[in-house]
Short mmCIF file of C-alpha atoms in Angstrom, two decimals:
data_model
loop_
_atom_site.label_atom_id
_atom_site.label_comp_id
_atom_site.label_asym_id
_atom_site.label_seq_id
_atom_site.Cartn_x
_atom_site.Cartn_y
_atom_site.Cartn_z
CA MET A 1 21.37 14.31 -19.54
CA GLU A 2 17.82 13.22 -18.69
CA SER A 3 15.86 13.01 -21.42
CA ASN A 4 12.36 15.13 -21.83
CA GLY A 5 10.46 11.71 -21.32
CA GLU A 6 11.99 10.97 -17.71
CA LYS A 7 11.92 15.13 -16.91
CA ILE A 8 8.22 14.68 -17.58
CA LYS A 9 7.33 11.76 -14.59
CA THR A 10 9.98 13.73 -12.16
CA TYR A 11 7.54 17.05 -12.94
CA VAL A 12 4.38 14.78 -12.58
CA LEU A 13 5.47 13.28 -9.68
CA ILE A 14 6.56 16.63 -7.80
CA SER A 15 2.81 17.81 -8.96
CA VAL A 16 1.33 14.75 -7.32
CA PHE A 17 3.24 14.99 -4.28
CA ILE A 18 2.23 18.82 -3.59
CA GLY A 19 -1.47 17.54 -3.99
CA THR A 20 -1.32 14.55 -1.97
CA LEU A 21 1.37 16.26 0.68
CA MET A 22 -1.35 19.69 0.77
CA SER A 23 -4.70 17.52 0.97
CA ALA A 24 -3.59 15.49 4.36
CA VAL A 25 -2.58 18.13 5.95
CA ASP A 26 -5.61 19.69 5.80
CA THR A 27 -6.82 16.73 8.18
CA THR A 28 -5.43 17.33 10.75
CA ILE A 29 -3.89 21.47 10.46
CA VAL A 30 -7.01 22.79 11.93
CA LEU A 31 -6.75 20.46 15.05
CA LEU A 32 -4.54 22.50 17.70
CA ALA A 33 -6.04 26.15 15.86
CA LEU A 34 -9.61 24.94 16.79
CA PRO A 35 -9.57 26.83 20.69
CA THR A 36 -8.18 29.77 18.59
CA MET A 37 -11.14 29.55 16.65
CA THR A 38 -13.76 28.76 19.05
CA VAL A 39 -13.05 32.75 20.94
CA ASP A 40 -12.03 34.30 17.17
CA LEU A 41 -15.29 33.69 15.73
CA LYS A 42 -17.34 33.98 19.41
CA ALA A 43 -18.26 30.06 18.23
CA PRO A 44 -19.96 27.12 20.73
CA PHE A 45 -17.40 24.42 20.82
CA LEU A 46 -19.48 21.69 19.27
CA SER A 47 -19.54 23.89 15.73
CA THR A 48 -15.84 24.88 15.50
CA ILE A 49 -15.18 20.92 15.70
CA TRP A 50 -16.82 20.31 12.69
CA VAL A 51 -14.36 22.53 10.39
CA ILE A 52 -12.36 19.12 10.88
CA LEU A 53 -15.03 16.77 10.76
CA ILE A 54 -16.79 18.36 7.73
CA TYR A 55 -13.72 18.17 6.10
CA LEU A 56 -13.49 14.19 6.63
CA LEU A 57 -16.92 13.55 5.06
CA VAL A 58 -16.76 14.96 2.15
CA LEU A 59 -13.19 13.20 1.88
CA ALA A 60 -15.38 9.95 2.56
CA ALA A 61 -18.38 9.76 0.88
CA PHE A 62 -17.24 11.23 -2.21
CA THR A 63 -13.51 9.96 -3.23
CA THR A 64 -14.91 7.17 -4.83
CA GLN A 65 -16.86 8.77 -7.28
CA LEU A 66 -15.17 11.30 -8.65
CA GLY A 67 -12.26 8.93 -9.39
CA LYS A 68 -14.21 7.85 -11.95
CA ILE A 69 -14.99 10.97 -13.25
CA GLY A 70 -10.73 11.34 -13.97
CA ASP A 71 -11.52 8.02 -15.73
CA ILE A 72 -14.39 9.17 -17.94
CA TYR A 73 -13.48 12.86 -18.69
CA GLY A 74 -9.77 12.79 -18.11
CA ARG A 75 -8.02 12.39 -15.16
CA GLY A 76 -5.31 15.63 -15.74
CA ARG A 77 -8.57 17.31 -16.44
CA ILE A 78 -9.78 17.07 -13.07
CA TYR A 79 -6.74 16.48 -11.11
CA ASN A 80 -5.96 20.64 -12.13
CA ILE A 81 -9.76 20.92 -11.50
CA GLY A 82 -9.20 19.87 -8.00
CA PHE A 83 -5.97 22.28 -7.14
CA LEU A 84 -7.75 25.11 -7.89
CA ILE A 85 -11.13 24.28 -6.29
CA PHE A 86 -8.93 23.48 -2.99
CA ILE A 87 -7.41 26.99 -3.81
CA LEU A 88 -10.76 28.42 -3.46
CA GLY A 89 -11.51 27.01 -0.57
CA SER A 90 -8.54 27.32 1.22
CA GLY A 91 -8.38 31.04 0.27
CA MET A 92 -12.56 30.84 1.54
CA ALA A 93 -11.46 29.45 4.82
CA GLY A 94 -8.68 31.80 5.56
CA ALA A 95 -11.35 34.82 5.25
CA ALA A 96 -13.87 33.50 7.26
CA PRO A 97 -15.69 36.18 9.38
CA ASN A 98 -18.15 33.54 10.75
CA VAL A 99 -18.01 29.66 11.72
CA THR A 100 -20.91 28.97 9.38
CA PHE A 101 -18.74 30.84 6.72
CA LEU A 102 -15.36 28.57 7.57
CA ILE A 103 -17.41 25.33 7.86
CA SER A 104 -19.07 25.71 4.12
CA SER A 105 -15.54 26.23 2.42
CA ARG A 106 -13.91 23.52 3.96
CA VAL A 107 -16.65 21.62 2.22
CA ILE A 108 -15.61 23.69 -1.04
CA GLN A 109 -12.14 22.71 0.23
CA GLY A 110 -12.57 19.08 0.86
CA PHE A 111 -14.63 18.43 -2.64
CA GLY A 112 -10.89 19.96 -4.24
CA ALA A 113 -9.08 17.95 -2.16
CA VAL A 114 -10.96 14.64 -3.36
CA LEU A 115 -10.05 15.71 -6.88
CA LEU A 116 -6.48 15.45 -6.06
CA GLN A 117 -6.58 12.44 -3.77
CA ALA A 118 -9.36 10.53 -6.21
CA ASN A 119 -6.68 11.09 -9.19
CA SER A 120 -3.48 10.71 -7.84
CA ASN A 121 -2.27 6.84 -7.82
CA ALA A 122 -4.52 6.46 -10.77
CA ILE A 123 -1.87 9.15 -12.46
CA ILE A 124 1.10 8.07 -11.49
CA ALA A 125 0.15 4.42 -13.04
CA ASP A 126 -0.04 6.38 -16.18
CA TYR A 127 2.88 7.63 -16.13
CA PHE A 128 4.80 4.68 -14.45
CA THR A 129 5.61 1.33 -15.52
CA GLN A 130 5.42 -1.52 -13.14
CA GLY A 131 9.33 -1.31 -12.64
CA THR A 132 9.88 1.98 -10.82
CA ARG A 133 5.99 2.04 -9.84
CA GLY A 134 7.20 1.41 -6.31
CA ARG A 135 9.76 3.99 -6.29
CA ALA A 136 6.81 6.78 -7.16
CA PHE A 137 4.23 5.63 -5.21
CA GLY A 138 7.20 5.32 -2.54
CA ILE A 139 7.82 8.68 -2.96
CA THR A 140 4.52 9.80 -3.36
CA SER A 141 3.45 8.00 0.18
CA MET A 142 5.12 10.71 1.42
CA GLY A 143 2.78 13.20 1.41
CA TRP A 144 0.12 10.55 3.26
CA ASN A 145 2.73 9.76 5.62
CA ILE A 146 4.06 13.06 7.20
CA GLY A 147 0.49 14.68 6.11
CA GLY A 148 -1.20 14.47 9.54
CA VAL A 149 1.86 14.61 12.02
CA LEU A 150 3.03 17.81 9.88
CA GLY A 151 -0.52 19.33 9.74
CA ILE A 152 -0.57 19.00 13.57
CA VAL A 153 2.94 21.09 13.94
CA LEU A 154 2.17 23.42 11.20
CA GLY A 155 -0.66 24.02 12.76
CA GLY A 156 0.45 24.64 15.87
CA VAL A 157 3.17 26.96 14.81
CA ILE A 158 1.27 28.90 12.97
CA THR A 159 -1.52 29.26 14.89
CA THR A 160 0.88 30.29 17.76
CA PHE A 161 3.35 33.05 15.61
CA ILE A 162 1.35 33.89 12.96
CA GLY A 163 -2.62 33.19 13.00
CA TRP A 164 -5.16 30.73 12.22
CA ARG A 165 -6.35 32.26 9.49
CA TYR A 166 -2.93 31.32 7.47
CA ILE A 167 -3.14 27.44 8.03
CA PHE A 168 -5.56 28.49 5.36
CA TYR A 169 -3.85 30.81 3.35
CA ILE A 170 -0.82 28.96 3.10
CA ASN A 171 -2.69 26.36 0.62
CA VAL A 172 -2.84 29.37 -2.04
CA PRO A 173 0.54 30.03 -2.98
CA ILE A 174 1.29 26.38 -2.80
CA GLY A 175 -1.80 25.09 -4.69
CA ILE A 176 -0.74 27.45 -7.06
CA ILE A 177 2.58 25.84 -8.17
CA GLY A 178 1.27 22.56 -7.94
CA TRP A 179 -1.55 23.62 -10.10
CA LEU A 180 0.73 25.48 -12.70
CA ILE A 181 3.68 22.17 -13.05
CA ALA A 182 0.10 20.29 -13.49
CA ALA A 183 -1.67 22.20 -15.89
CA LYS A 184 2.04 22.00 -17.87
CA TYR A 185 3.18 17.97 -17.61
CA ILE A 186 -0.32 15.68 -16.18
CA LYS A 187 -2.61 15.25 -19.92
CA ASP A 188 -5.71 12.90 -19.32
CA ASN A 189 -5.89 9.58 -19.62
CA LYS A 190 -7.19 7.50 -22.83
CA LYS A 191 -10.84 8.10 -22.10
CA ILE A 192 -13.38 6.23 -21.27
CA SER A 193 -16.96 5.83 -23.05
CA THR A 194 -19.21 5.38 -20.55
CA LYS A 195 -21.73 7.27 -18.53
CA ILE A 196 -22.15 7.95 -14.47
CA ASP A 197 -23.59 5.51 -12.02
CA VAL A 198 -26.31 7.89 -11.09
CA PRO A 199 -28.31 5.32 -8.29
CA GLY A 200 -25.32 3.79 -7.90
CA VAL A 201 -23.38 7.52 -6.64
CA ILE A 202 -26.80 8.25 -4.32
CA ILE A 203 -26.43 4.84 -2.40
CA LEU A 204 -22.62 4.81 -1.94
CA VAL A 205 -22.81 8.44 -1.47
CA SER A 206 -25.83 7.51 1.42
CA ILE A 207 -24.53 4.62 2.79
CA LEU A 208 -20.90 6.84 3.16
CA SER A 209 -22.66 9.92 4.72
CA LEU A 210 -24.83 7.73 7.31
CA ILE A 211 -22.10 5.30 8.78
CA SER A 212 -19.75 8.72 8.93
CA TYR A 213 -21.88 11.30 10.13
CA GLY A 214 -23.78 8.56 12.27
CA SER A 215 -19.94 7.09 13.56
CA VAL A 216 -19.26 10.77 14.54
CA GLU A 217 -21.98 11.41 16.55
CA ILE A 218 -21.90 8.46 18.47
CA ALA A 219 -17.96 9.95 19.43
CA SER A 220 -18.84 13.25 20.30
CA VAL A 221 -22.44 13.06 21.79
CA GLY A 222 -22.45 9.26 22.73
CA VAL A 223 -24.61 6.33 22.01
CA ASN A 224 -28.28 7.36 21.38
CA THR A 225 -31.06 5.79 19.24
CA VAL A 226 -30.39 8.32 16.46
CA ASN A 227 -26.84 7.70 15.77
CA ILE A 228 -27.48 4.06 15.60
CA ILE A 229 -30.58 4.09 13.69
CA LEU A 230 -28.08 6.23 10.61
CA VAL A 231 -25.44 3.50 11.17
CA LEU A 232 -27.59 0.54 11.02
CA ALA A 233 -29.31 2.79 7.69
CA GLY A 234 -26.09 3.14 5.88
CA ILE A 235 -25.15 -0.80 6.38
CA LEU A 236 -28.47 -1.50 5.22
CA LEU A 237 -28.05 0.24 1.73
CA ILE A 238 -24.69 -2.14 1.00
CA ALA A 239 -26.99 -4.94 -0.35
CA PRO A 240 -29.42 -2.28 -2.28
CA PHE A 241 -25.74 -0.72 -3.13
CA ILE A 242 -24.71 -4.65 -4.51
CA ALA A 243 -28.03 -5.30 -6.49
CA VAL A 244 -28.34 -1.87 -9.04
CA GLU A 245 -23.95 -2.63 -9.81
CA ALA A 246 -24.70 -5.86 -10.38
CA ARG A 247 -27.42 -5.14 -13.39
CA SER A 248 -25.81 -1.45 -14.06
CA LYS A 249 -24.49 -1.07 -17.69
CA ASN A 250 -22.13 0.94 -16.53
CA PRO A 251 -21.72 0.43 -12.64
CA LEU A 252 -19.95 3.02 -10.29
CA MET A 253 -17.69 -0.20 -9.46
CA GLN A 254 -16.93 -2.86 -11.57
CA LEU A 255 -17.77 -6.14 -9.09
CA LYS A 256 -15.95 -7.92 -11.50
CA VAL A 257 -12.80 -6.47 -10.95
CA PHE A 258 -13.03 -8.15 -6.34
CA ARG A 259 -13.27 -11.40 -8.57
CA ILE A 260 -9.03 -10.11 -8.45
CA LYS A 261 -7.69 -11.36 -5.08
CA LYS A 262 -4.68 -9.88 -4.84
CA LEU A 263 -6.74 -6.70 -4.98
CA SER A 264 -9.55 -6.93 -2.86
CA TYR A 265 -7.24 -8.44 0.09
CA SER A 266 -4.84 -5.70 -0.39
CA LEU A 267 -8.11 -3.60 -0.07
CA MET A 268 -8.92 -4.46 2.83
CA ALA A 269 -4.97 -4.52 4.31
CA ALA A 270 -5.06 -0.71 3.43
CA THR A 271 -8.39 -0.58 5.06
CA PHE A 272 -7.54 -2.24 8.62
CA GLN A 273 -3.89 0.33 8.80
CA ALA A 274 -6.17 2.85 8.35
CA ILE A 275 -8.45 2.39 10.86
CA GLY A 276 -5.61 0.90 13.50
CA PHE A 277 -2.68 3.04 12.75
CA LEU A 278 -4.55 6.52 12.69
CA ALA A 279 -6.24 5.59 16.41
CA VAL A 280 -2.42 5.52 17.74
CA LEU A 281 -2.06 9.30 16.98
CA PHE A 282 -4.77 10.38 18.21
CA ILE A 283 -4.14 8.01 21.58
CA LEU A 284 -0.35 9.02 21.91
CA ILE A 285 -1.92 12.81 21.45
CA MET A 286 -4.12 12.86 23.98
CA TYR A 287 -1.60 10.45 26.33
CA LEU A 288 1.05 14.25 25.83
CA GLN A 289 -1.37 16.63 26.47
CA GLY A 290 -3.62 15.35 29.16
CA VAL A 291 -1.78 12.98 31.14
CA ARG A 292 2.18 14.61 30.82
CA GLY A 293 0.92 17.99 30.38
CA PHE A 294 2.96 19.15 27.20
CA SER A 295 1.69 21.89 25.87
CA PRO A 296 0.36 20.53 21.65
CA PHE A 297 2.66 21.97 19.98
CA TYR A 298 4.92 20.34 22.20
CA ALA A 299 3.68 17.18 22.13
CA SER A 300 3.43 16.80 18.49
CA LEU A 301 7.04 17.10 17.75
CA ILE A 302 7.62 14.21 20.13
CA LEU A 303 6.37 12.36 17.15
CA VAL A 304 8.30 13.85 14.37
CA PRO A 305 11.42 11.39 14.17
CA GLY A 306 9.31 8.47 13.39
CA TYR A 307 7.55 10.26 10.80
CA LEU A 308 11.00 11.60 9.21
CA LEU A 309 12.14 8.40 9.53
CA SER A 310 9.34 7.08 7.18
CA SER A 311 9.29 9.59 4.92
CA VAL A 312 13.19 9.38 4.30
CA LEU A 313 13.10 4.88 3.71
CA ALA A 314 9.74 5.02 1.58
CA PRO A 315 11.09 5.36 -1.67
CA ARG A 316 13.87 2.91 -0.72
CA MET A 317 11.45 0.72 0.43
CA GLY A 318 8.67 1.25 -2.76
CA ARG A 319 11.78 0.78 -4.76
CA LEU A 320 12.39 -2.13 -3.52
CA SER A 321 8.98 -3.25 -3.85
CA ASP A 322 9.16 -3.48 -7.17
CA ARG A 323 11.70 -6.42 -6.38
CA ILE A 324 9.69 -8.21 -4.35
CA PRO A 325 6.11 -9.58 -3.90
CA PRO A 326 4.98 -6.23 -2.35
CA GLY A 327 1.92 -8.69 0.22
CA ILE A 328 5.26 -9.76 1.96
CA LEU A 329 7.01 -5.99 2.13
CA SER A 330 3.51 -4.70 3.03
CA GLY A 331 2.77 -7.63 5.87
CA THR A 332 6.46 -6.64 7.11
CA GLY A 333 4.98 -3.12 7.41
CA ILE A 334 1.99 -3.44 9.13
CA ALA A 335 3.85 -6.82 11.79
CA MET A 336 6.25 -3.48 12.64
CA MET A 337 3.53 -0.86 13.64
CA ALA A 338 2.45 -3.70 15.91
CA VAL A 339 5.49 -3.98 17.31
CA GLY A 340 5.06 -0.18 17.68
CA ILE A 341 1.70 -0.31 19.67
CA ILE A 342 3.11 -2.96 21.95
CA ILE A 343 5.62 -0.78 23.05
CA TYR A 344 3.09 1.94 23.51
CA LEU A 345 0.72 -0.13 26.29
CA PHE A 346 3.73 0.48 28.60
CA LEU A 347 3.50 3.33 28.80
CA GLY A 348 1.89 4.58 32.47
CA VAL A 349 1.09 8.22 34.08
CA SER A 350 5.09 9.33 34.35
CA SER A 351 6.57 6.77 31.88
CA PRO A 352 10.13 7.86 30.12
CA ILE A 353 9.47 9.82 27.18
CA TYR A 354 11.90 7.66 24.68
CA ILE A 355 8.80 4.46 25.09
CA VAL A 356 6.96 7.22 23.06
CA ILE A 357 10.07 7.94 20.28
CA ALA A 358 10.81 4.51 20.54
CA GLY A 359 7.25 3.56 19.55
CA SER A 360 7.16 6.21 16.76
CA LEU A 361 10.44 4.97 15.31
CA VAL A 362 9.32 1.36 15.29
CA THR A 363 5.88 2.09 13.54
CA GLY A 364 7.04 4.87 11.26
CA PHE A 365 9.58 2.06 9.98
CA GLY A 366 6.76 -0.15 9.18
CA GLY A 367 4.80 3.11 7.28
CA SER A 368 8.07 3.25 5.33
CA MET A 369 7.63 -0.65 4.42
CA PHE A 370 3.47 -0.52 3.81
CA TRP A 371 2.00 2.58 2.32
CA PRO A 372 4.17 2.22 -0.97
CA SER A 373 3.90 -1.37 -1.29
CA ASN A 374 0.43 -1.45 -1.09
CA THR A 375 -0.41 1.03 -3.32
CA SER A 376 1.73 -0.41 -5.42
CA ALA A 377 -0.02 -3.67 -4.94
CA VAL A 378 -3.39 -2.74 -5.18
CA MET A 379 -2.61 -0.66 -8.39
CA SER A 380 -0.47 -3.13 -10.39
CA ASN A 381 -3.69 -5.92 -10.01
CA THR A 382 -5.76 -2.98 -11.11
CA PRO A 383 -7.39 -3.08 -14.88
CA ARG A 384 -6.14 0.29 -16.48
CA GLU A 385 -9.29 1.32 -17.77
CA PHE A 386 -10.37 0.89 -14.00
CA TYR A 387 -7.53 2.89 -12.77
CA GLY A 388 -9.44 5.53 -11.47
CA SER A 389 -12.21 4.36 -9.99
CA ILE A 390 -9.96 1.69 -7.79
CA SER A 391 -7.02 5.09 -6.99
CA GLY A 392 -10.26 6.67 -5.80
CA LEU A 393 -11.43 3.76 -3.91
CA LEU A 394 -8.71 3.20 -2.15
CA ARG A 395 -8.58 6.40 -0.93
CA THR A 396 -12.04 6.29 0.16
CA LEU A 397 -11.08 3.65 2.19
CA SER A 398 -7.71 5.29 3.85
CA ASN A 399 -10.43 8.49 4.55
CA ILE A 400 -13.02 6.30 6.58
CA GLY A 401 -9.61 4.52 8.36
CA THR A 402 -9.36 8.28 9.20
CA LEU A 403 -12.97 8.73 10.48
CA LEU A 404 -12.80 5.50 12.54
CA SER A 405 -9.37 6.24 13.90
CA TYR A 406 -10.43 9.60 15.70
CA VAL A 407 -14.55 7.87 16.68
CA ILE A 408 -12.24 4.93 18.03
CA ALA A 409 -9.75 7.14 20.13
CA ILE A 410 -12.84 9.36 21.63
CA THR A 411 -15.29 6.60 22.25
CA VAL A 412 -12.80 4.36 24.37
CA ALA A 413 -11.09 7.36 25.77
CA ALA A 414 -14.79 8.91 26.48
CA ALA A 415 -15.56 5.25 28.57
CA THR A 416 -13.41 6.56 30.91
CA VAL A 417 -13.35 10.61 31.79
CA PRO A 418 -15.83 12.38 31.14
CA ARG A 419 -16.95 13.45 27.52
CA ASP A 420 -16.38 17.42 27.31
CA VAL A 421 -12.77 16.29 29.59
CA THR A 422 -11.79 13.67 26.10
CA PHE A 423 -12.16 16.56 24.33
CA GLU A 424 -10.56 19.34 26.25
CA VAL A 425 -7.30 16.74 26.64
CA PHE A 426 -8.11 16.14 22.77
CA LEU A 427 -7.40 19.32 21.58
CA GLY A 428 -4.21 19.92 24.09
CA ILE A 429 -7.10 23.05 26.25
CA GLY A 430 -7.26 20.55 29.40
CA ARG A 431 -5.11 18.47 31.57
CA LEU A 432 -6.19 15.05 33.67
CA ASN A 433 -4.97 15.43 37.88
CA GLY A 434 -4.55 12.35 40.01
CA GLY A 435 -7.11 9.74 40.15
CA LEU A 436 -8.46 10.83 36.17
CA SER A 437 -5.23 10.58 35.15
CA ALA A 438 -4.89 6.39 35.85
CA LYS A 439 -7.79 6.15 34.28
CA PHE A 440 -7.39 7.92 31.23
CA ILE A 441 -4.53 5.90 31.26
CA THR A 442 -6.44 2.19 31.47
CA GLY A 443 -9.31 3.63 28.49
CA LEU A 444 -5.46 5.18 26.73
CA HIS A 445 -4.44 0.96 26.92
CA SER A 446 -8.01 -0.20 25.79
CA ALA A 447 -8.10 1.79 22.59
CA LEU A 448 -4.43 0.76 22.05
CA ILE A 449 -5.41 -3.34 22.43
CA VAL A 450 -8.21 -2.52 19.66
CA SER A 451 -5.96 -0.33 17.59
CA PHE A 452 -3.33 -3.71 17.62
CA ILE A 453 -5.92 -6.11 16.50
CA ILE A 454 -7.50 -4.45 14.03
CA LEU A 455 -3.64 -3.80 12.58
CA VAL A 456 -3.47 -7.64 12.74
CA LEU A 457 -6.10 -7.86 10.88
CA GLY A 458 -4.16 -5.68 8.01
CA CYS A 459 -1.18 -7.75 8.04
CA ILE A 460 -3.00 -11.00 7.83
CA PHE A 461 -4.83 -9.35 4.45
CA SER A 462 -1.55 -8.18 3.27
CA TYR A 463 0.65 -11.67 3.52
CA ILE A 464 -2.69 -13.16 2.09
CA THR A 465 -2.00 -11.74 -1.17
CA VAL A 466 1.41 -14.03 -1.53
CA LEU A 467 0.31 -17.14 -1.09
CA HIS A 468 -2.79 -15.83 -4.98
CA GLY A 469 0.22 -16.59 -7.48
CA SER A 470 3.40 -14.72 -8.68
CA ASN A 471 3.52 -11.37 -8.98
CA LYS A 472 2.23 -11.00 -12.36
CA THR A 473 0.00 -7.25 -13.21
CA VAL A 474 -3.10 -7.43 -14.81
CA GLU A 475 -1.50 -5.70 -17.14
CA GLU A 476 1.01 -8.39 -17.77
CA THR A 477 -1.32 -10.93 -18.12
CA ALA A 478 -4.08 -9.18 -19.92
#
């Protein structure tokens, strides 16, 4: 018979899974609905593309800060509020009368997603001990793992058979279920007596917003003076941010935490994995739609087997990471993702589709190894009082990776065919013919090679963590 403590853990896990899945799904569920939205709302395409991008920008810019709010005011309370804000934003987006209202609603939805994402890993770390934490992260990583592709599939199905507004409305009943469970079972952690580092927040938001917005504009309209200045301004603000944090009594980020080498290297591995792997997803969608002429819905279905494999194996791999150094498992996982890219490099204008499926299965297997073990490595080497801020930082790095993946895929592909054609291919409303297909393949191969190099860097950082002592956690050595 299940004890009351185990029952609580089960419901906590369910609620966190729902929250992570919903917020991950909504990064891509809009993708296949954009053409329909553009027509229905009578909006220019350059406006509707921001229905996707504004959500990603909010996630990238605010996740770290709102993770610390969970440390201060209680993760249970902040997580519950996140559900309510996400539900509100979803309902507003579904009822949007015009594209401006829809984009504004996505901002609200994004803030709700930030509260969910920033506190999810910390909540798992609160309720699960080191011996069971890997398995729990394995289950929640299913939400992150299948969320992006599931969003594409659901977006295609719902838009095709029901209507685009229901890609947002569907979040309302699911979100209410997650909120009810969270309100009952997820309680506040021991709160930290500190204050928000307002100067640090302002500078960090500025850094992430400038770099993210500038990068997105480079992908959308090309390189120009304004976009370069935006990105450089964001990079130049990093030095003042470090100086402010070093002198602050209540820093947004405790820089001393990054002296824990296993933590720092695990975070670097997560960053490179997110940038490299998600770019591959965008590249494959463009190949299947633009070169092979598949519908967006059918193109997304071809990628499903690998993600299903990953979701099935993730809990098992998470349990394995409780018994062996997580760095070994996460490093091997990224290495397998890199092998998957090598398989994709054999794709040509008329290659057999089984090459895509084979590559998807290999990368899916690698993902099932990486996500839970890397998250376990990060949280196990984080002091308990910083669970929220480091959990938020991990999500921030992943969200920045999503944005940069979009930038890599669009920018490299647009170097071989006109940019407006690239966007039509990306959305599945245009197909390449003749010589353009061959040129586009060259561009996609270049983007795949860039992703391969990025993943190899992530693999190196994962393996390096194994060289820094035993797998003792911060909790065990404190």
